[in-house]
Tab-separated table of C-alpha atoms and ligand atoms in Angstrom:
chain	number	residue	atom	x	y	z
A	1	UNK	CA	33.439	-24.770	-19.802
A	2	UNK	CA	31.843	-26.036	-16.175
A	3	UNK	CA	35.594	-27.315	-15.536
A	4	UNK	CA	36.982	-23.835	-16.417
A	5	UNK	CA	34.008	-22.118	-13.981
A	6	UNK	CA	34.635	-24.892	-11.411
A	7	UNK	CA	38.348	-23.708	-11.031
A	8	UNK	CA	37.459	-19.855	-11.038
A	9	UNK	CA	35.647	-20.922	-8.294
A	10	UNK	CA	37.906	-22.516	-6.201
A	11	UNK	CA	40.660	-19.847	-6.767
A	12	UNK	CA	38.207	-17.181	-5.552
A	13	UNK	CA	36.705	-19.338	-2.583
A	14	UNK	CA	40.935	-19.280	-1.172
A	15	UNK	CA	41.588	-15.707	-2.401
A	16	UNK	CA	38.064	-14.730	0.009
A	17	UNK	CA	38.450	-17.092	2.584
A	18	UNK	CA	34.825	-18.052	1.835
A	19	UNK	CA	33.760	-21.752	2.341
A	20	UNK	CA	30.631	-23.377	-0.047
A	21	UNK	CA	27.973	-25.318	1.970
A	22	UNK	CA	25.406	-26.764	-0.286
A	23	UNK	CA	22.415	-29.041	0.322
A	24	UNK	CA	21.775	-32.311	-0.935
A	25	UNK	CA	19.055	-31.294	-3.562
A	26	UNK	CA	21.201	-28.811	-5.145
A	27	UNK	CA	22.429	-29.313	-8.942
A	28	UNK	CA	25.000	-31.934	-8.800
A	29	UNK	CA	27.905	-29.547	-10.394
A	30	UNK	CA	27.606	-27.413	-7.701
A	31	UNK	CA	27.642	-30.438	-5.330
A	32	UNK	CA	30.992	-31.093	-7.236
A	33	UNK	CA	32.495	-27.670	-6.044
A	34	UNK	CA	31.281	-28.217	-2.276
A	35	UNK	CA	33.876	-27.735	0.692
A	36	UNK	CA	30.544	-29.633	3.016
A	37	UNK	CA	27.184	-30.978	1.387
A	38	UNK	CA	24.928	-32.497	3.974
A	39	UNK	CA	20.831	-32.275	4.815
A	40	UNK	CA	19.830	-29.264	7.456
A	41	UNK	CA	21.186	-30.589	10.740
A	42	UNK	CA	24.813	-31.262	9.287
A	43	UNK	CA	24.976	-27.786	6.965
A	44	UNK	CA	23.582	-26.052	10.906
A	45	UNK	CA	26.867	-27.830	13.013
A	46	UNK	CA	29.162	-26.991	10.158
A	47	UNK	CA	27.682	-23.387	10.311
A	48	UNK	CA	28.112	-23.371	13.910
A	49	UNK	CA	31.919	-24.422	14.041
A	50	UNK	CA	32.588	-22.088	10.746
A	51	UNK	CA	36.057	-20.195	11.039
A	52	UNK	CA	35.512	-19.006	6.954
A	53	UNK	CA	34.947	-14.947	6.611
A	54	UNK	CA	32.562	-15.791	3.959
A	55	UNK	CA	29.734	-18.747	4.155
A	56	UNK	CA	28.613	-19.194	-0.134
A	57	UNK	CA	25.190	-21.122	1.344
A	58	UNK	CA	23.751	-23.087	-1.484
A	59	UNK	CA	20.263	-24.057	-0.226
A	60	UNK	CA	17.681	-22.387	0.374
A	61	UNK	CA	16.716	-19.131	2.513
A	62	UNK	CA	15.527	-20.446	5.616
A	63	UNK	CA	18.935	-22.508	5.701
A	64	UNK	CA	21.050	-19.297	4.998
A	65	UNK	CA	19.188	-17.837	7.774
A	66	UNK	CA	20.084	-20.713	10.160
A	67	UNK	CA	23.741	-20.151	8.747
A	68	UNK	CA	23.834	-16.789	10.126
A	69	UNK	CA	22.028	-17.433	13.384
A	70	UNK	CA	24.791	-19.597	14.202
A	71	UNK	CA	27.711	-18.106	12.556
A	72	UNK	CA	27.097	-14.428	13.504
A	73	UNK	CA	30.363	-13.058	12.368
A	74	UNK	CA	30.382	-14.031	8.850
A	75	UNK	CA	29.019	-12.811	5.853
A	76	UNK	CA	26.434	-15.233	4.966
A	77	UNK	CA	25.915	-14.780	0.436
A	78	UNK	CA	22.935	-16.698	-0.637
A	79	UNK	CA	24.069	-17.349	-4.605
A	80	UNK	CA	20.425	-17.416	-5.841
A	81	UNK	CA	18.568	-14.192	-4.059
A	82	UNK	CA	14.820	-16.126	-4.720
A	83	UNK	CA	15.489	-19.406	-3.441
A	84	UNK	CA	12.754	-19.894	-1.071
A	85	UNK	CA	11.259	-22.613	0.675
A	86	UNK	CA	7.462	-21.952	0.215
A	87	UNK	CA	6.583	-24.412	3.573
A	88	UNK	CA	8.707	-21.832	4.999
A	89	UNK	CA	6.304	-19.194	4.472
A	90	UNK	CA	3.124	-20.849	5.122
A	91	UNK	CA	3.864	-20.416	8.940
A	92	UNK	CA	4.425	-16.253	9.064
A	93	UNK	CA	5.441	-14.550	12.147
A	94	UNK	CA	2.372	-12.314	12.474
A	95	UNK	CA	-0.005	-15.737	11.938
A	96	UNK	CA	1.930	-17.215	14.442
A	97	UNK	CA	1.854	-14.288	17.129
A	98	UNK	CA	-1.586	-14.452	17.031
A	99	UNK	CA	-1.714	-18.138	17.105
A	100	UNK	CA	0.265	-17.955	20.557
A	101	UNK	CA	-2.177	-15.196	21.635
A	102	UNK	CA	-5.135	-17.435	21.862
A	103	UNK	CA	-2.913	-20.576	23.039
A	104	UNK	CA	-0.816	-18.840	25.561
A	105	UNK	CA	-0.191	-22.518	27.375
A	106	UNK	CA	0.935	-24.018	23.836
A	107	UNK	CA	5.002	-25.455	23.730
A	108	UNK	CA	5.997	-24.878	20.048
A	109	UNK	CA	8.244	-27.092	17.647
A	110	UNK	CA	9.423	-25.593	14.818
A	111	UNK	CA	10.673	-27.840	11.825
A	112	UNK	CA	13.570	-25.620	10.801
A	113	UNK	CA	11.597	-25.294	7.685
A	114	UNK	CA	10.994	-21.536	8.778
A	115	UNK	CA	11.780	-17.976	8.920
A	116	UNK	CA	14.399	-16.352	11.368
A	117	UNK	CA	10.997	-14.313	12.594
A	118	UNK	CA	9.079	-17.743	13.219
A	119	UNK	CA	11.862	-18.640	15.108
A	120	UNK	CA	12.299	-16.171	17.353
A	121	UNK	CA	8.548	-17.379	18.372
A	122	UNK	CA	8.912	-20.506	19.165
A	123	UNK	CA	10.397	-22.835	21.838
A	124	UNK	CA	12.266	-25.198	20.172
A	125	UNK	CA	13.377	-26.194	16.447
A	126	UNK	CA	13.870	-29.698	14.695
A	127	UNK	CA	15.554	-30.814	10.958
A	128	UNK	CA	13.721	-34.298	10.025
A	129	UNK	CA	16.938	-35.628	10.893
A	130	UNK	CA	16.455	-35.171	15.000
A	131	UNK	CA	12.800	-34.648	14.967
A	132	UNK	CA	12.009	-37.588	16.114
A	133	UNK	CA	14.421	-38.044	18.677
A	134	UNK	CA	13.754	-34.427	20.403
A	135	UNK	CA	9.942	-34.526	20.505
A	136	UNK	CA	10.303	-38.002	22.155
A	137	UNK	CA	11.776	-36.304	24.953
A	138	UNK	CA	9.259	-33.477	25.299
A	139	UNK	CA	6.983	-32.885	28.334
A	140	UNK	CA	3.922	-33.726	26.501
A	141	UNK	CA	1.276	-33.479	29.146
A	142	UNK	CA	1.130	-29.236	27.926
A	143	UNK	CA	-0.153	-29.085	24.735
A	144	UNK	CA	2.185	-29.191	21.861
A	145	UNK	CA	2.061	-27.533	18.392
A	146	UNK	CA	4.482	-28.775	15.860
A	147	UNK	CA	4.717	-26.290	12.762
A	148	UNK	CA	4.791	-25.744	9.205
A	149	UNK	CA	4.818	-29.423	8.284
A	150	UNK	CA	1.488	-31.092	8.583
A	151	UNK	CA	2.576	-34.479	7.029
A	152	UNK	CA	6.521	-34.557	9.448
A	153	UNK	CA	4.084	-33.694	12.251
A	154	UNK	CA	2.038	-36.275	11.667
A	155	UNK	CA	4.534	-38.992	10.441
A	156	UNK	CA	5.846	-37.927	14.364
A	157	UNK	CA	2.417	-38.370	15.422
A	158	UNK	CA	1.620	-42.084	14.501
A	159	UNK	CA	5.382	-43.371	14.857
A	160	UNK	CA	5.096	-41.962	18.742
A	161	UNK	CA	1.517	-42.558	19.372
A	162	UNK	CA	1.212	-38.426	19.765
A	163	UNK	CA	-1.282	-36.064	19.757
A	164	UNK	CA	0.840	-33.030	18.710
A	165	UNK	CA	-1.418	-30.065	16.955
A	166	UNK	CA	-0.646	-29.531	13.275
A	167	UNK	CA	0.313	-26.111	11.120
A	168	UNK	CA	-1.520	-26.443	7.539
A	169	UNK	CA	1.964	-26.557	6.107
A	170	UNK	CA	3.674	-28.537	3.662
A	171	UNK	CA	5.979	-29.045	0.718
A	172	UNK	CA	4.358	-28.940	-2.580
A	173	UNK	CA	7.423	-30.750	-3.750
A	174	UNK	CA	6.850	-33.768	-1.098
A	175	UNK	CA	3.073	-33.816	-0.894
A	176	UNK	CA	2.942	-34.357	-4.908
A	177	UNK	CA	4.235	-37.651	-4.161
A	178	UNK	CA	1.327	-40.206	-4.218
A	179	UNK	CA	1.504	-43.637	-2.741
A	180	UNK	CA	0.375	-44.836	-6.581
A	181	UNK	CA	3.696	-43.678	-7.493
A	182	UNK	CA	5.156	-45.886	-4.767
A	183	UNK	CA	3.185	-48.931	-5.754
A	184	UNK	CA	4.379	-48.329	-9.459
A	185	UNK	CA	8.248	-48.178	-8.569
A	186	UNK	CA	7.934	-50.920	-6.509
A	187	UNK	CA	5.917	-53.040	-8.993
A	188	UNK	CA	9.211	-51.866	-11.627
A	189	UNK	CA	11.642	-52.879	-9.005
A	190	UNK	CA	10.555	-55.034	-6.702
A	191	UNK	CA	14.046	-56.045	-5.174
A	192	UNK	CA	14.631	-52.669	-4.252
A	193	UNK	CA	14.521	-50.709	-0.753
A	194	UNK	CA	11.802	-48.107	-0.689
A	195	UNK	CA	13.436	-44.962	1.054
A	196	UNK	CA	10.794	-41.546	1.309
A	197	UNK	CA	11.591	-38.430	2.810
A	198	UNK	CA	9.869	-37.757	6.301
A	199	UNK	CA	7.892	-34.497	4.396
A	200	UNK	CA	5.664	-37.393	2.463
A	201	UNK	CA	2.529	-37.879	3.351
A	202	UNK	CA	1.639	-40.445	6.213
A	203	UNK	CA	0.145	-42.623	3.044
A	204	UNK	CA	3.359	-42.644	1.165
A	205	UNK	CA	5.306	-43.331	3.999
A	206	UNK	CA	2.980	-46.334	4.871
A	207	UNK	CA	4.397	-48.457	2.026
A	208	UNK	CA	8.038	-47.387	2.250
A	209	UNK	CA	10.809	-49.339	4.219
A	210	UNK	CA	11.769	-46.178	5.725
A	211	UNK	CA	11.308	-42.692	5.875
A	212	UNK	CA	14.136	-40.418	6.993
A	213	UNK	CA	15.829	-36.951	6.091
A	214	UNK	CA	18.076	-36.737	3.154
A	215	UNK	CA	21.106	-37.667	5.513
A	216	UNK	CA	19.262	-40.599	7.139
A	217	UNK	CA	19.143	-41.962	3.509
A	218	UNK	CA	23.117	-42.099	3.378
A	219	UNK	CA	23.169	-43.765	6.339
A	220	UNK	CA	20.841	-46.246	5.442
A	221	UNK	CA	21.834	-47.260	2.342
A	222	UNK	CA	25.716	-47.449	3.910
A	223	UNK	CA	23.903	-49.724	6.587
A	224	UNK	CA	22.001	-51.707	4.029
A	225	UNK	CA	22.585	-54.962	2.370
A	226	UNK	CA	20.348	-54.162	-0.610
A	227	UNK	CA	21.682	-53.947	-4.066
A	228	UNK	CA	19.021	-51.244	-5.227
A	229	UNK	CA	17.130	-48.181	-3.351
A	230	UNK	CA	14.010	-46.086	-4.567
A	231	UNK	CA	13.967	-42.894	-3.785
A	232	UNK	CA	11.665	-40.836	-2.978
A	233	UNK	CA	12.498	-37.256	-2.418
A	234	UNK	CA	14.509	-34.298	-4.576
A	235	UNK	CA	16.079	-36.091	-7.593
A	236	UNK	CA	19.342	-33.975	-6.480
A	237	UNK	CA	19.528	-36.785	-3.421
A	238	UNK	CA	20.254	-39.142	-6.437
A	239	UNK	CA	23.453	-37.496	-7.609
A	240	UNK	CA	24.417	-37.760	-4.149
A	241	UNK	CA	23.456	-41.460	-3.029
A	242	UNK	CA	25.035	-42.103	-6.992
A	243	UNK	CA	28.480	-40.494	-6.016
A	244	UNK	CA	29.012	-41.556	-2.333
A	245	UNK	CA	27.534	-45.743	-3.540
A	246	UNK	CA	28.716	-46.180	-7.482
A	247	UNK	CA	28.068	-50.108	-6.475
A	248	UNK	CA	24.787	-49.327	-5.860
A	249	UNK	CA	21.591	-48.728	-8.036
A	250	UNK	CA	18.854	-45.717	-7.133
A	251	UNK	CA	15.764	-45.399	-8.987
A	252	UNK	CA	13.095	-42.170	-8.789
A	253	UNK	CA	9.743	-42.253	-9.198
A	254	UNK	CA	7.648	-42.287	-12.600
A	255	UNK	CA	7.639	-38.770	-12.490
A	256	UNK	CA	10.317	-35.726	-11.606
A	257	UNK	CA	10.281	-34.633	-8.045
A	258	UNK	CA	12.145	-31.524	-8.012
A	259	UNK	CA	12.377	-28.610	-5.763
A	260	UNK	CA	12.439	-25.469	-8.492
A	261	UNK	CA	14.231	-23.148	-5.440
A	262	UNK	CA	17.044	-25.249	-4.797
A	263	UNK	CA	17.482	-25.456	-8.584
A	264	UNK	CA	17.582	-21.754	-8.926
A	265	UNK	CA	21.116	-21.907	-7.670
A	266	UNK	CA	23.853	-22.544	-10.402
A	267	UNK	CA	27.641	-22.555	-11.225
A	268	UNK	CA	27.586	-18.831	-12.222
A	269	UNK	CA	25.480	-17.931	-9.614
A	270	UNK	CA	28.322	-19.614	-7.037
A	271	UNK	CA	30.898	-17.507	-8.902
A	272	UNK	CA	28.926	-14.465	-9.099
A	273	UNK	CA	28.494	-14.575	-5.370
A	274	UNK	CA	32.026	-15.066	-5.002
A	275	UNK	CA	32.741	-11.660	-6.595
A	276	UNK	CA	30.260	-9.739	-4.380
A	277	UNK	CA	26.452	-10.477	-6.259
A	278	UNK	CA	23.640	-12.573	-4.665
A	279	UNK	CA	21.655	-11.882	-1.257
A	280	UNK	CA	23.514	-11.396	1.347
A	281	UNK	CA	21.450	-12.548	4.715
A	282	UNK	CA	20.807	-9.630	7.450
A	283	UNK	CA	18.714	-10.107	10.210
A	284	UNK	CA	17.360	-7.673	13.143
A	285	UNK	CA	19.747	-7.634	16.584
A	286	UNK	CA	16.476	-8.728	17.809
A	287	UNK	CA	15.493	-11.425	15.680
A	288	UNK	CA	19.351	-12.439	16.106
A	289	UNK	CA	19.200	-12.859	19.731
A	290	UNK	CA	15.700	-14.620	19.375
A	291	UNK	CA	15.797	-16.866	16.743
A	292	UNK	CA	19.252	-18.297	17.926
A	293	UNK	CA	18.120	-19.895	20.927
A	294	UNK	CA	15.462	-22.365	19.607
A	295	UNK	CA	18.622	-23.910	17.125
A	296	UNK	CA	20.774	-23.915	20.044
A	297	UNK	CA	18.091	-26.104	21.891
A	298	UNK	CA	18.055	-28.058	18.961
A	299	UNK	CA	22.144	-28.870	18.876
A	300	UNK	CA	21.928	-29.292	22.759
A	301	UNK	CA	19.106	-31.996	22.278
A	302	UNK	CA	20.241	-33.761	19.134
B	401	13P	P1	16.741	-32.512	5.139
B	401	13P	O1	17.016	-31.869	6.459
B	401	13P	O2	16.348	-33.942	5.253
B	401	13P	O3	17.882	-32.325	4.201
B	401	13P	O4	15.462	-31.832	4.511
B	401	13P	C1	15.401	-30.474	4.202
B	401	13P	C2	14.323	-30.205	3.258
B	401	13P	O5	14.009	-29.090	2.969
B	401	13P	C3	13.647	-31.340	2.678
B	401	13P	O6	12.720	-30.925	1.755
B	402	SF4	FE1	11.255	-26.460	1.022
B	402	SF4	FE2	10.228	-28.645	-0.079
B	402	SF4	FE3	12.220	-27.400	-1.310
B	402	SF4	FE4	12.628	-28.763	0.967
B	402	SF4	S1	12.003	-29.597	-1.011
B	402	SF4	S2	13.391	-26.733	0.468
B	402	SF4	S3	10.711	-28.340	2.061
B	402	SF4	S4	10.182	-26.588	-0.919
């Protein structure tokens, strides 16, 4: 049946010139039926150097939006209409106008973890996969608020001896993960390489080996002489590490760690997209021309 859907969609992905960009948390058949799956700086490039009429974005909204801000010309179908990221919303335009109102001196680093209309507020953006290496080369004698992610801002913080302010966001799916749960995997496996995702708390990435974005893992592991790897992010990262290293072993933690809006998006919701269903993205000319610029900082810097 999933072999017989799989097909459908690939004949209708040639028939509407549309290409499928999915993330690395995203069910693994639909990771099977992927033209590109990467973490958010690699699905942003391959937005920006898209030729494809139709972008099929599995992931979720703020990445669709990114999609479009960089691929203006095509039609940019988000299969599963709710998949949110909730950190996403903690950091709302309007909270953040006012924000900037009483901190008119303030430079501001978005996580790309947010809206198009957060965007188009701030100066620059990072994916946990540059973060580190773009706020390294800020000018941080003016005082610098990184947003929605409390626990990347403050990884940032302590890696580069920082002071950066901190949104109160965060990802409920991350911050469940406790650094009991790393102790407890370890103490199961103890040969293995402890790999967290940068969204953990600064705890939890205390007793890891390292603590990256979901493409950082990849590289890691490819790097990496060990025979075993815990991981701790989305259990969809497992499929993937699973796939690309069959000689190796991954483990997850004593409990699921699942993000429920990047699971939202399915097989029939790829083919049902395909034949004109799901959300298609639209944003303001304005928030268009705004929002743009703080990605294309991004790419220049990363
Ligand atoms: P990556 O950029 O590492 O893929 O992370 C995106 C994300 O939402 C992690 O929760
Ligand atoms: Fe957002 Fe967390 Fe899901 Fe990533 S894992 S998309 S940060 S809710």
């Amino acid at each position: 049946m999933n072999e017989d859907l799989k097909a459908e969609i690939t004949k209708l992905k040639h028939e509407k010139h549309a290409t499928i960009l999915v993330h690395n948390y995203v069910e693994a058949d639909v990771q099977d039926i992927a033209d590109f799956i990467g973490d958010s700086l690699e699905l942003s490039r391959k937005a920006k150097e898209n030729q494809a009429e139709i972008i099929i974005f599995c992931g979720v909204r703020f990445m669709g939006e990114t999609a479009k801000l960089l691929s203006p010309k095509a039609r940019v179908i988000m299969p599963a209409a709710n998949a949110g990221c909730p950190m996403a919303e903690m950091c709302q335009a309007e909270a953040l106008r006012a924000w900037k109102a009483a901190n008119p001196e303030a430079y501001i680093v978005a996580y790309v973890n947010t809206t198009a209309a957060t965007k188009a507020l701030v100066d620059i953006c990072v994916t946990s996969g540059n973060a580190e290496r773009i706020v390294t080369k800020l000018d941080m004698k003016r005082p610098v608020m990184f947003l929605p992610d409390q626990n990347l801002g403050a990884n940032l913080n302590r890696k580069l001896g920082l002071n950066m302010m901190l949104w109160n966001g965060y990802c409920h799916t991350h911050n469940r993960i406790s650094p009991d749960d790393i102790r407890q995997a370890k103490a199961q496996h103890p040969d293995s390489s402890v790999l967290v995702h940068l969204e953990c708390k600064p705890e939890v990435v205390e007793l890891a080996d390292a603590a990256l974005s979901t493409a950082g893992m990849l590289t890691f592991v490819q790097k990496s002489n060990a025979k075993s790897f815990i991981i701790g992010t989305e259990e969809g990262m497992i499929y993937r590490l699973e796939t690309l290293f069959p000689d190796r072993q991954f483990y997850g933690l004593n409990h699921p760690i699942l993000c429920p809006n990047m699971k939202r998006i399915t097989l029939p919701l790829v083919r049902d997209a395909l034949l004109g269903k799901g959300l298609e993205i639209q944003l303001s000319d304005e928030i268009m021309t705004k929002a743009v610029l703080p990605i294309e900082r991004m790419l220049e810097m990363s």
